[in-house]
Every structure is written in C-alpha cells, then in structure tokens.
Short mmCIF file of C-alpha atoms and ligand atoms in Angstrom, two decimals:
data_model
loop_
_atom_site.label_atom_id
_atom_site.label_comp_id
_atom_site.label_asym_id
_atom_site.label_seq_id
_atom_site.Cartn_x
_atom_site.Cartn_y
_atom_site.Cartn_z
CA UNK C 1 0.00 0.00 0.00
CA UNK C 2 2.74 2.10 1.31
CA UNK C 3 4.49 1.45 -1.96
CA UNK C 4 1.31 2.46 -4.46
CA UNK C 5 0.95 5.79 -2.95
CA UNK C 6 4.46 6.38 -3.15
CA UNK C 7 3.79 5.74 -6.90
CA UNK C 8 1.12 7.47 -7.46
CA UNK C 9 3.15 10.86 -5.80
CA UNK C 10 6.08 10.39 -8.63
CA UNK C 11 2.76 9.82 -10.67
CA UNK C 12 1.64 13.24 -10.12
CA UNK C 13 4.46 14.97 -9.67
CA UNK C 14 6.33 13.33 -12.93
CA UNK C 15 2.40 14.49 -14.24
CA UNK C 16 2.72 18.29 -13.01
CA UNK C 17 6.56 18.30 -14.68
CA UNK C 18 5.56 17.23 -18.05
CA UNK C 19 2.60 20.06 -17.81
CA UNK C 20 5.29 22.72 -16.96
CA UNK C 21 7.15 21.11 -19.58
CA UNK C 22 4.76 21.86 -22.15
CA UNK C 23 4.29 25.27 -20.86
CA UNK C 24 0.75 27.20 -20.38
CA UNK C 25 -1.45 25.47 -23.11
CA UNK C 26 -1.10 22.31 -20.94
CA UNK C 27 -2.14 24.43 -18.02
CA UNK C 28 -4.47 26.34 -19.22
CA UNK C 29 -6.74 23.66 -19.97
CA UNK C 30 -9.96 24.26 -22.41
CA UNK C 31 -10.07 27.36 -24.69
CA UNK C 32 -13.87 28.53 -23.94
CA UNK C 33 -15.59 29.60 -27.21
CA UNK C 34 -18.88 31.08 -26.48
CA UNK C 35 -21.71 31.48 -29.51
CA UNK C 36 -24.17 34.11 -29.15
CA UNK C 37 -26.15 34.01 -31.90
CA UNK C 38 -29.68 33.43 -33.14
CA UNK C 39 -31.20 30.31 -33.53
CA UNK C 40 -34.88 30.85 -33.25
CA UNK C 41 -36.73 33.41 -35.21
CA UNK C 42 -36.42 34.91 -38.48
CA UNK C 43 -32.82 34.79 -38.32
CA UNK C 44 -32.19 31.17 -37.46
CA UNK C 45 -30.59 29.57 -40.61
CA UNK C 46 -28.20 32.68 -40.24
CA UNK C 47 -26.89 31.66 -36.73
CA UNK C 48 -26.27 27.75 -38.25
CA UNK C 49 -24.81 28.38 -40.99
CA UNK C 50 -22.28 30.90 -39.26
CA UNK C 51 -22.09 28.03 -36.05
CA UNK C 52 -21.76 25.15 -38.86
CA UNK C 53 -18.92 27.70 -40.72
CA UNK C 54 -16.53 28.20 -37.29
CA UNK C 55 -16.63 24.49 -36.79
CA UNK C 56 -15.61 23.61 -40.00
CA UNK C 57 -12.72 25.70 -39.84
CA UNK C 58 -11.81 24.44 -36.26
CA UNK C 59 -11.85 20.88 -37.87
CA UNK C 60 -9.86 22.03 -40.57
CA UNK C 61 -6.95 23.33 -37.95
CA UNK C 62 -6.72 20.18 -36.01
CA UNK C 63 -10.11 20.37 -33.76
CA UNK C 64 -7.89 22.71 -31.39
CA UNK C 65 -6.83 26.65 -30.91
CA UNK C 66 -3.15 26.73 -30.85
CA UNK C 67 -2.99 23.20 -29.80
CA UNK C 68 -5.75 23.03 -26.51
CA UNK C 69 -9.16 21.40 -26.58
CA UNK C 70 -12.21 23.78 -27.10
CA UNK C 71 -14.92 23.84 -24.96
CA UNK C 72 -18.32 25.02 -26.30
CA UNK C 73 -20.80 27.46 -25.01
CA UNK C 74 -24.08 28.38 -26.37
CA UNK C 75 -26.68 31.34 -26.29
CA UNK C 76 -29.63 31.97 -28.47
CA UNK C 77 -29.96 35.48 -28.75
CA UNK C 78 -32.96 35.48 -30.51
CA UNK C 79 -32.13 38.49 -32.07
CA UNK C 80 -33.62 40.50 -29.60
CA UNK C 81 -31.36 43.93 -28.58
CA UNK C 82 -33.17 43.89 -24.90
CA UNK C 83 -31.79 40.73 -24.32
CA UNK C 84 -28.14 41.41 -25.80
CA UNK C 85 -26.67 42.84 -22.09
CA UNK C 86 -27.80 39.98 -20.20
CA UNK C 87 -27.10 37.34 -23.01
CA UNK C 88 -23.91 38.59 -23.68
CA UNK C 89 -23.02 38.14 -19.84
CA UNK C 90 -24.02 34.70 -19.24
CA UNK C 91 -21.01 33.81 -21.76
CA UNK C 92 -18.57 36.44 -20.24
CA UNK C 93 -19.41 37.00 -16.79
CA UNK C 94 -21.33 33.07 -15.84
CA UNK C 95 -19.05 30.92 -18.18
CA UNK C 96 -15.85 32.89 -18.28
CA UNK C 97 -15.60 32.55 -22.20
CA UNK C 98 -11.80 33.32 -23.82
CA UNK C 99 -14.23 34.37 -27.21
CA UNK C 100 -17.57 34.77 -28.03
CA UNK C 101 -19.16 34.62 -31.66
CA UNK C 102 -21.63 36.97 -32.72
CA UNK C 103 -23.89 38.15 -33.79
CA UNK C 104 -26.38 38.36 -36.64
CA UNK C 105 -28.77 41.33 -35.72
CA UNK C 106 -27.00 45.16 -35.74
CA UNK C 107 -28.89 46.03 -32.68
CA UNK C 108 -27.76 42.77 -30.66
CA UNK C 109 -24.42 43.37 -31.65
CA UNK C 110 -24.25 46.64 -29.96
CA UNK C 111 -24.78 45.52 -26.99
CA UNK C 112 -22.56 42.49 -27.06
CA UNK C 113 -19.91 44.74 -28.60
CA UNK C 114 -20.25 47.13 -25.50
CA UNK C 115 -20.06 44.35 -22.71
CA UNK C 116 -16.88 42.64 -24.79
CA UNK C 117 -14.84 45.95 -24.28
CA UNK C 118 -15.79 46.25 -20.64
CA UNK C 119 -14.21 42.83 -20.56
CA UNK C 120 -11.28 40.54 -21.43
CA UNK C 121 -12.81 38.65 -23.65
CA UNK C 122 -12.62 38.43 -27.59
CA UNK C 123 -15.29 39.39 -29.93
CA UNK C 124 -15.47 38.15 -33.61
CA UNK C 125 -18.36 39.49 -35.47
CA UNK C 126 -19.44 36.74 -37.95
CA UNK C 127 -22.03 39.04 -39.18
CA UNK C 128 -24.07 41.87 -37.95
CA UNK C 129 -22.86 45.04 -39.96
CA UNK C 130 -23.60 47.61 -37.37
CA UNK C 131 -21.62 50.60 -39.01
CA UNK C 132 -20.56 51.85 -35.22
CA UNK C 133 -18.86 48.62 -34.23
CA UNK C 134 -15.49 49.56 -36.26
CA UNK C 135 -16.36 53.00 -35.95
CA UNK C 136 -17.14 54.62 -32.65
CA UNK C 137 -17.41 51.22 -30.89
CA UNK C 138 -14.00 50.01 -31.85
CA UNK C 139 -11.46 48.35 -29.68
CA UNK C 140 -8.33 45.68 -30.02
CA UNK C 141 -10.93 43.08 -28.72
CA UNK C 142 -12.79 43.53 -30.97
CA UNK C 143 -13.14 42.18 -34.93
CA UNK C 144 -14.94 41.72 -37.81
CA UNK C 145 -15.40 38.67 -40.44
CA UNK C 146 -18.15 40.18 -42.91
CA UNK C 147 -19.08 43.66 -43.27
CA UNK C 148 -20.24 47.45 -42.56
CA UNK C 149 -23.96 47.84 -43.14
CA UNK C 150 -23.44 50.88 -45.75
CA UNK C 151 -21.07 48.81 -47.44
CA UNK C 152 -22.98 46.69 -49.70
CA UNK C 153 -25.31 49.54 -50.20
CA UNK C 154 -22.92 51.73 -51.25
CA UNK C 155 -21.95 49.28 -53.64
CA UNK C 156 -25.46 48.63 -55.40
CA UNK C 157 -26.01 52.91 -55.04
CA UNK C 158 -23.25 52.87 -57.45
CA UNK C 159 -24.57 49.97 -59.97
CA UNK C 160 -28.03 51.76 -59.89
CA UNK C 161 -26.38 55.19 -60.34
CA UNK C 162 -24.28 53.44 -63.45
CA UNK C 163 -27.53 52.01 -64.91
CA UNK C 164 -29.20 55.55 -65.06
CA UNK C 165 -31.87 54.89 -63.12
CA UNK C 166 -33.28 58.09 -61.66
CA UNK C 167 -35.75 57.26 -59.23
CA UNK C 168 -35.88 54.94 -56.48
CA UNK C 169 -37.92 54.00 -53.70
CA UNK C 170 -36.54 52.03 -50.66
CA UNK C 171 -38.12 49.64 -48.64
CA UNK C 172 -36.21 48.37 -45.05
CA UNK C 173 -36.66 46.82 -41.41
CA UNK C 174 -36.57 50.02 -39.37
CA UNK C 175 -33.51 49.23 -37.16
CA UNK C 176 -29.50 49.65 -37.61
CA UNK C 177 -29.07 47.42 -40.66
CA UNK C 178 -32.16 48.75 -42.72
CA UNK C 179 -31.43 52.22 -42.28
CA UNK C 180 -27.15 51.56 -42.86
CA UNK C 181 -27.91 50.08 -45.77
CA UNK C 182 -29.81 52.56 -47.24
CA UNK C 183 -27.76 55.17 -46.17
CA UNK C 184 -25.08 53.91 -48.25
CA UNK C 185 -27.64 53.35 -51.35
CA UNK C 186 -28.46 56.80 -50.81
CA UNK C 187 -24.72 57.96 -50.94
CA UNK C 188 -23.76 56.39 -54.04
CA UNK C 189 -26.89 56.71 -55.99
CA UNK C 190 -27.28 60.64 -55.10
CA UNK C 191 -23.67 60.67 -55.96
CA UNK C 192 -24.30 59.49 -59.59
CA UNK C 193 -27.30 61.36 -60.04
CA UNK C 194 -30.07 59.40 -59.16
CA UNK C 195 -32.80 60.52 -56.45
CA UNK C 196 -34.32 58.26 -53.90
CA UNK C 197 -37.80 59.50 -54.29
CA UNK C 198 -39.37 57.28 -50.95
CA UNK C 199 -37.88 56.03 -47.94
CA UNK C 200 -40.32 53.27 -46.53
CA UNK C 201 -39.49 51.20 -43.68
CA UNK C 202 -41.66 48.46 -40.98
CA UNK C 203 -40.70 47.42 -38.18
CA UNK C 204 -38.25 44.29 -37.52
CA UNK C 205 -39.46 41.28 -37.94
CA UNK C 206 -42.53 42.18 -39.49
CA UNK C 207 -43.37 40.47 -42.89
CA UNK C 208 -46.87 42.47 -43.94
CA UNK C 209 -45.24 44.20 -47.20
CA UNK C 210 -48.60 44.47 -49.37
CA UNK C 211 -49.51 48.16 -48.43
CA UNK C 212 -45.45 48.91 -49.42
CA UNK C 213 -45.95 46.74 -52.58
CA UNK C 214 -49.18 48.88 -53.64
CA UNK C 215 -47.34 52.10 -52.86
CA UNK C 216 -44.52 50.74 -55.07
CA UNK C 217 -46.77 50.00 -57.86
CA UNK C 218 -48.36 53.50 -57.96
CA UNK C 219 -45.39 55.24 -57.59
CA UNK C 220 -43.57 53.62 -60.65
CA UNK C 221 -40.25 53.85 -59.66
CA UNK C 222 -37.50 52.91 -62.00
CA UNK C 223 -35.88 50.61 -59.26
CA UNK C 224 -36.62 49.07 -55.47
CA UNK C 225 -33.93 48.97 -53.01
CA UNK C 226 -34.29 46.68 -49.94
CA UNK C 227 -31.88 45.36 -47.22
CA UNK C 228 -34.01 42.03 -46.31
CA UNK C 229 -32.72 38.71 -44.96
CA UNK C 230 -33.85 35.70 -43.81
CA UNK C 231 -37.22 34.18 -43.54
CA UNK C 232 -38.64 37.81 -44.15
CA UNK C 233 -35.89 37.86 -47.52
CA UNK C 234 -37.73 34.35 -48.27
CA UNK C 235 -41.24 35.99 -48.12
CA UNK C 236 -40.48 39.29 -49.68
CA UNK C 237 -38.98 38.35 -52.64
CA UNK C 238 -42.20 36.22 -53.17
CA UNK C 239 -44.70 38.55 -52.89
CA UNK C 240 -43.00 40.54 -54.86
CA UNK C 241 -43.03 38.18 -57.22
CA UNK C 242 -46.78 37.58 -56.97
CA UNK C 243 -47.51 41.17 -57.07
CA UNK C 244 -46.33 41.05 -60.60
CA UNK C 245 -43.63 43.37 -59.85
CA UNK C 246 -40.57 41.36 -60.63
CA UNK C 247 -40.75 42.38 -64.37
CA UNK C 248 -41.64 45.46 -64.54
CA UNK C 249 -39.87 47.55 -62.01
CA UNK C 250 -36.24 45.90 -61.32
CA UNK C 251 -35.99 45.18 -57.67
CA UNK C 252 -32.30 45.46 -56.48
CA UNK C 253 -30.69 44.56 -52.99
CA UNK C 254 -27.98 43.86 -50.47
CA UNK C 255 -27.14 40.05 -51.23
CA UNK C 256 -28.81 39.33 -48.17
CA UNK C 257 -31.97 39.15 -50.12
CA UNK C 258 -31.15 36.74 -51.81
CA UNK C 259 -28.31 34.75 -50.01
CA UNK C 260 -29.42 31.23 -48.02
CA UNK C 261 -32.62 31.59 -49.32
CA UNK C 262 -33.09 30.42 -52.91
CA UNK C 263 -33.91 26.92 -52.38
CA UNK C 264 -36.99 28.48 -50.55
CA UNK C 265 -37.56 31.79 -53.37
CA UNK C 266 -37.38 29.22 -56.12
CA UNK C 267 -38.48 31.19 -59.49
CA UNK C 268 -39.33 34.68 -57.95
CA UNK C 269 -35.69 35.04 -57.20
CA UNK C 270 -35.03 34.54 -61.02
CA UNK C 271 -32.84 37.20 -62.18
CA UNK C 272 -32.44 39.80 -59.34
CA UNK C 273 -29.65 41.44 -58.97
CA UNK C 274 -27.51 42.04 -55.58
CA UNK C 275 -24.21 43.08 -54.36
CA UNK C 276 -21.91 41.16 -51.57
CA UNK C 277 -18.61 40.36 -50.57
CA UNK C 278 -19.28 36.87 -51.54
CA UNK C 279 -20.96 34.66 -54.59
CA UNK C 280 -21.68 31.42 -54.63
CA UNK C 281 -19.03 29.78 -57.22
CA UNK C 282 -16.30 32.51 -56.93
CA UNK C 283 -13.90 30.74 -59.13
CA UNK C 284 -10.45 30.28 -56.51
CA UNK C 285 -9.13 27.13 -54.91
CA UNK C 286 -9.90 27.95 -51.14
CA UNK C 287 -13.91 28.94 -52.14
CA UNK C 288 -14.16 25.83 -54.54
CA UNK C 289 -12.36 23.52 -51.16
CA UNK C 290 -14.66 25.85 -48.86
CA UNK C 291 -17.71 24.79 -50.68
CA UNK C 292 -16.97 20.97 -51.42
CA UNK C 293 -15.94 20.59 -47.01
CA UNK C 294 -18.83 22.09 -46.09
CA UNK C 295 -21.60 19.82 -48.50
CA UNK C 296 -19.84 16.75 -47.36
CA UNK C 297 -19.86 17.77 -43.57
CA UNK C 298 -23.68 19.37 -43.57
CA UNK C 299 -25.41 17.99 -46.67
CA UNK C 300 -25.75 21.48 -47.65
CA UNK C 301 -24.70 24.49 -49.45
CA UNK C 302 -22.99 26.73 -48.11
CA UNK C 303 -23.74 30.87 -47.85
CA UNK C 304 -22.40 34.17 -47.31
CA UNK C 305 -23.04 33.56 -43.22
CA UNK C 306 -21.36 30.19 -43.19
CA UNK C 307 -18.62 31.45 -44.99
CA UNK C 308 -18.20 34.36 -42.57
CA UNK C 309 -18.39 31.88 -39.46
CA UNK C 310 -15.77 29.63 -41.53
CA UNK C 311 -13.51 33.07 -41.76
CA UNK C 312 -14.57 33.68 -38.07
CA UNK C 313 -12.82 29.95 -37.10
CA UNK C 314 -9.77 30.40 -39.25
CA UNK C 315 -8.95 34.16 -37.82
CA UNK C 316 -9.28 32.26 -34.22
CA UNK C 317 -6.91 29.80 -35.58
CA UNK C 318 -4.44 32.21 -36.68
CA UNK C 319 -4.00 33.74 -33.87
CA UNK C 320 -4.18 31.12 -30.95
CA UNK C 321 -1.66 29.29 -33.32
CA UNK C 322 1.04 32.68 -33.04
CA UNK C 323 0.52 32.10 -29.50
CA UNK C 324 0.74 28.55 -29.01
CA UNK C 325 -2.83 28.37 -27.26
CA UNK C 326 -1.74 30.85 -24.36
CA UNK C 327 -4.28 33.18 -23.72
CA UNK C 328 -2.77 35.05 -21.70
CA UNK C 329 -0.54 36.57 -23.98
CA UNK C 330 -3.44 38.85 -24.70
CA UNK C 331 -1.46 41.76 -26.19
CA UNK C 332 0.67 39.37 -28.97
CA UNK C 333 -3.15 37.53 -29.71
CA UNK C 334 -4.81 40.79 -30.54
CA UNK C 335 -1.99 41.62 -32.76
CA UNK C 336 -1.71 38.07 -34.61
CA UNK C 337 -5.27 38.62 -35.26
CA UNK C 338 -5.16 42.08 -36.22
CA UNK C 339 -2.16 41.08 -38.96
CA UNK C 340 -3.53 37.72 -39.98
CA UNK C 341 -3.88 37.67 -44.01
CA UNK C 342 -7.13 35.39 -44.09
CA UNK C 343 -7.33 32.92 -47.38
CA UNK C 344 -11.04 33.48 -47.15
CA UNK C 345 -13.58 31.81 -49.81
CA UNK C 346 -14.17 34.78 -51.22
CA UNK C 347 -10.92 36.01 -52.15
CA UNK C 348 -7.92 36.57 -49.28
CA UNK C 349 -8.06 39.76 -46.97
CA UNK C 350 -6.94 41.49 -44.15
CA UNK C 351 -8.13 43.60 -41.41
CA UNK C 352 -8.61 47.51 -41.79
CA UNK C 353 -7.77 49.51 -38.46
CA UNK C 354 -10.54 48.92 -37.11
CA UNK C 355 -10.62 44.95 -37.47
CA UNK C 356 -13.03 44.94 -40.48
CA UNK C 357 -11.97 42.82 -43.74
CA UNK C 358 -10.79 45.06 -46.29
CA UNK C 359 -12.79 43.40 -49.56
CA UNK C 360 -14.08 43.36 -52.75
CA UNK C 361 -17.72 43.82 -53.49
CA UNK C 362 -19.22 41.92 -56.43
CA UNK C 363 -22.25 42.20 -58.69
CA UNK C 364 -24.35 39.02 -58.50
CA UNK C 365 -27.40 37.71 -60.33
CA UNK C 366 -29.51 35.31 -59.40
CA UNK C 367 -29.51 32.29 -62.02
CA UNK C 368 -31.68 28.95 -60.72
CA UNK C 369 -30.00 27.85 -57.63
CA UNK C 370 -27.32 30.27 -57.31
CA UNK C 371 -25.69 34.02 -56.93
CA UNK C 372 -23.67 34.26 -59.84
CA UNK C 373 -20.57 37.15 -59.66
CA UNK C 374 -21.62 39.09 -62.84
CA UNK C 375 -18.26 41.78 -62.02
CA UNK C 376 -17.04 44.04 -59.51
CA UNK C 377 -19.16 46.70 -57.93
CA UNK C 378 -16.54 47.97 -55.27
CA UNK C 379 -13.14 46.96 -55.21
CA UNK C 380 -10.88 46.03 -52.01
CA UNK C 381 -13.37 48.65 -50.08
CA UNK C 382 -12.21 49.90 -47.19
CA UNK C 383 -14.71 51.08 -44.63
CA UNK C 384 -14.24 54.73 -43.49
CA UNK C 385 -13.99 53.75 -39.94
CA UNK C 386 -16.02 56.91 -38.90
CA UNK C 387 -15.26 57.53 -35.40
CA UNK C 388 -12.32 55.13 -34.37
CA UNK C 389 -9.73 55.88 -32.02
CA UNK C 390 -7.56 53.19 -31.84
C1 BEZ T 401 -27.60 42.98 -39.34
O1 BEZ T 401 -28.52 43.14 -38.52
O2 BEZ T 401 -26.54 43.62 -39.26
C2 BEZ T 401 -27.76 42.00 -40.46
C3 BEZ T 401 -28.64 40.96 -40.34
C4 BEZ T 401 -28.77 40.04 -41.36
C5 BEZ T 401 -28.00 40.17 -42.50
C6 BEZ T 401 -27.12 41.21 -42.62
C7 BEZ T 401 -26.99 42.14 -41.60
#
C-alpha cells in the first residue's frame, strides 16, 4: 500500500513536470468559445450556418486553438437587442468565455460589442454590420469577419447610379441594418445622379409588405432597393413576385436578399440582382475547397453567413496558433489577429484599423440555384472607420 501511494506521488508529480514542460497550453486547460447568436426566429438559418462555418474551420486546424481542446458554449440570442446585455453576460461573466461569436442582428451586436470591451474577452463578429462597431465602438478586442452595413449599399447605389436609373424608392426593417444600408444606397446613388424619391421602412421582424408593394406599384419607380434577410428575404422576394412586380420595375438589394434563401424563393428570385462580398461559385481554390468541405460535412450548401463563421474559425486559428494556445498573452493575440492575411472563400483579406476585412464587393445575379458574380461593384473597399480611435 505504502508502496502504491508512493507511486502514485512520482505519478503526479512526474504528471505536473511534463505540464510545466509543455508550458501554459497544458495548463491552461480548455479554450472557452462562447456562440451568441440566433437560432430561433427569423434569423435562425443565419446563426447555423455561421455556427456550422466556425466548426468547420476548427476541424480544418486540427479540432484545437493553438494546440488546446475547445470547450463550447451556447446562447440563443434570438435576435432580440433587450436581451443582448444579459445574453452577452451569461457567456462572459457566468461561463468565463476566452471568445464569443456573434452576432447576426445590428442592434444585438451593440450591446454584445459594448459588454466585450468592458471585458477581457474576444469578440469576432461573424455578421451583424452595425456601421458603429469599427467605428465609434472600436477596440483591439474587438473584430470583424463580414461587413459594414453601408457597405454593400454603397456598392449597389453605385450599380443603380451606373444604370441611369433616376428614381428609387426604398423599402427596409426600421432598425440599424435597414437604415445603414440605405444610407449607403443613398450615398452612391445621389452621388451618380439618381434621387431616392421614398424612404419606406416596418418594423423588424414584421413580414406584412402588401400596403409597401401597392405604394410601389403606384409610384412607378424605376428601381426598389431593400436590405431584407432571412425568412422575411424568403417571403419578400415572393410577394413581390406575386404582385407582378418582378418584371416590370427591377428590384435590387444587399445580397442578403437573396443569399441562403433560394432553395426556398425558387423562381421569384429569377434574375435579381444584388451586391456582396461573396458569390456562390467565386472561381479560386480555397472557395471551390470551402464549398466541397462544407456539403460533405452538412449535406448542404454553403452561404455568405457560413462562410463568414468559416472566416470567423480560421482568424481564431491564426491567432491562438502565433501564441501557441496561451491566452494570456493577450497583447501578442490581438496583434496576430489584427495582422492575420485570411485565405477566405471569397478572395484573401486582411483587417482595416478597425478589425473589419478590407474586400471586394461583387455584382451578382440570381440564375436557378445560385448568386452568380456578374463583375465588380466595389473593389478592395475599405470602410471609413467613422469615429475610431484606436
Ligand atoms: C444585421 O442586422 O446587421 C444583419 C442581419 C442580417 C444580414 C445582414 C446584416
């Protein structure tokens, strides 16, 4: 008996050696990834897609962050803003996350982005475009895998301007996305000469467009411009559709309209045209690799919010790897992170000052199943960074 315990002490202590040995990711333990993100509601198949994305990019470094085991955490935000304090503080404050991802929702994000600076912990943005977050909001902590709201606006304001169209009406959700988004429509397309005769917006989440789609019809308009995404993308671009509006007054959008959703559009979506930072069969290596890994691990194909979450998971990998897992060596993170070149599926990028990708913009067109790149709208477009002291 005497002699077993004696064992098991050089056991343990032989144990404890070989940990200092192999220095602080041994001791560390678990690197806690938190995802706060939506999974119920209108933007549900967003928050999979950009959960299914990360994890397919973990599995493609190893399964680990800079060589430790992960260890998951999970919050449906339901993209609800009153929630977002609280929410974001069960994964910081309650489960002691290293990094959260998310969100989807603008307004969400706000508040996630302003409890992540009070903290230690990491944000990466796999999505909502909140203009402020690498403006005013901006911090070392904090980054970006997708987009500014304007952005993507700005780029179709430009497209519209190009075509001649004169007159446009809007349509948008009434929160930080909707009105971003037209804001940067507005820019470009005032820029080249056009007017945006109407503003109309209705409140997030609703779906009851008819009284817009009359207004539309009476005000003949030579184009519609409308950030929509999601279910209430899905259902728009119907009735649309069934209003008989499709062909006769050219409806135009951020590619969120049409991105994750064509399978459920099916011939209404025929033809529209939208601008992104992504389309579906960009022709380069990693997107054509992207695409094929993530059908054979989810049966499905992949969008513009899985591939953000994929580029979410390899900008974690990057910079745990410079760091060999060790968290705390906060300072040397933030800046592998902030210099990582990302080989992204949509072409490679790096950060801007303010942690948001600096990226092309492309034309796409819906044909059958898929956003087809048509050309360039914006290229490598940098966002301002309004605001951002860092
Ligand atoms: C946002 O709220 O920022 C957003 C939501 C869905 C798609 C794009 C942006």
């Amino acid at each position: 008996m005497a002699y077993r315990s004696g064992l098991t002490r050089v056991a343990f202590a032989l144990a404890g050696a070989l940990a200092l040995a192999a220095g602080p990711a041994f001791a560390q333990g678990k690197v806690k990834v938190g995802f706060m993100l939506p999974y119920t509601g209108t933007y549900a198949a967003l928050g999979n897609a950009i959960t299914n994305g990360f994890k397919l990019a973990i599995a493609e470094g190893g399964g680990k962050l800079g060589g430790r085991d992960i260890e998951y955490f999970t919050v449906d935000d339901e993209s609800d803003p009153a929630k977002a304090p609280e929410n974001a503080n069960k994964l910081i404050k309650r489960d002691g996350v290293d990094v959260v991802i998310g969100t989807v929702h603008s307004g969400v994000a706000m508040g996630l982005a302003k409890a992540v600076r009070d903290s230690n912990a990491i944000l990466i943005n796999p999505n909502a475009g909140a203009d402020e977050i690498t403006g005013p909001m901006c911090a070392p902590n904090i980054f970006r895998t997708s987009f500014t709201n304007s952005a993507p606006g700005y780029a179709m304001g430009k497209v519209a301007a190009d075509k001649g169209y004169k007159r446009v009406v809007t349509l948008t959700w009434k929160y930080a996305a909707g009105d971003q988004s037209v804001g940067g429509f507005k820019e470009a397309f005032e820029k080249g000469g056009g007017k945006v005769v109407k503003e109309m917006t209705l409140p997030f989440p609703n779906v009851e467009f008819q009284p817009f789609l009359t207004e539309i019809a009476s005000i003949k308009p030579d184009a519609v411009y409308v950030f929509f995404a999601g279910g209430g993308a899905v259902k728009f671009v119907k009735d649309y559709d069934a209003a008989g509006l499709r062909k006769t007054i050219p409806l135009l959008g951020a590619g969120f309209l049409t991105d994750g959703t064509l399978e459920a559009q099916g011939a209404a979506a025929e033809g529209l045209l939208t601008t992104l930072h992504y389309a579906d069969q960009l022709d380069n290596p990693k997107n054509n690799a992207f695409r094929a890994a993530y059908k054979k691990a989810y049966g499905l194909e992949p969008d513009v919010y899985a591939m953000q979450g994929y580029d979410a998971g390899q900008l974690l990998v990057a910079g745990t790897k410079a760091v060999g897992g060790d968290m705390s060596k906060r300072d040397a993170l933030l800046k592998a992170m902030h210099t990582a070149k990302i080989d992204s599926p949509r072409g490679p990028f790096s950060l801007s000052r303010a942690n948001n990708p600096i990226q092309d913009f492309y034309l796409r067109q819906v044909v059958g199943k898929e956003n087809k790149a048509i050309g360039v709208a914006v290229k490598a477009y940098e966002d301002p960074a309004t605001g951002c002291k860092m």
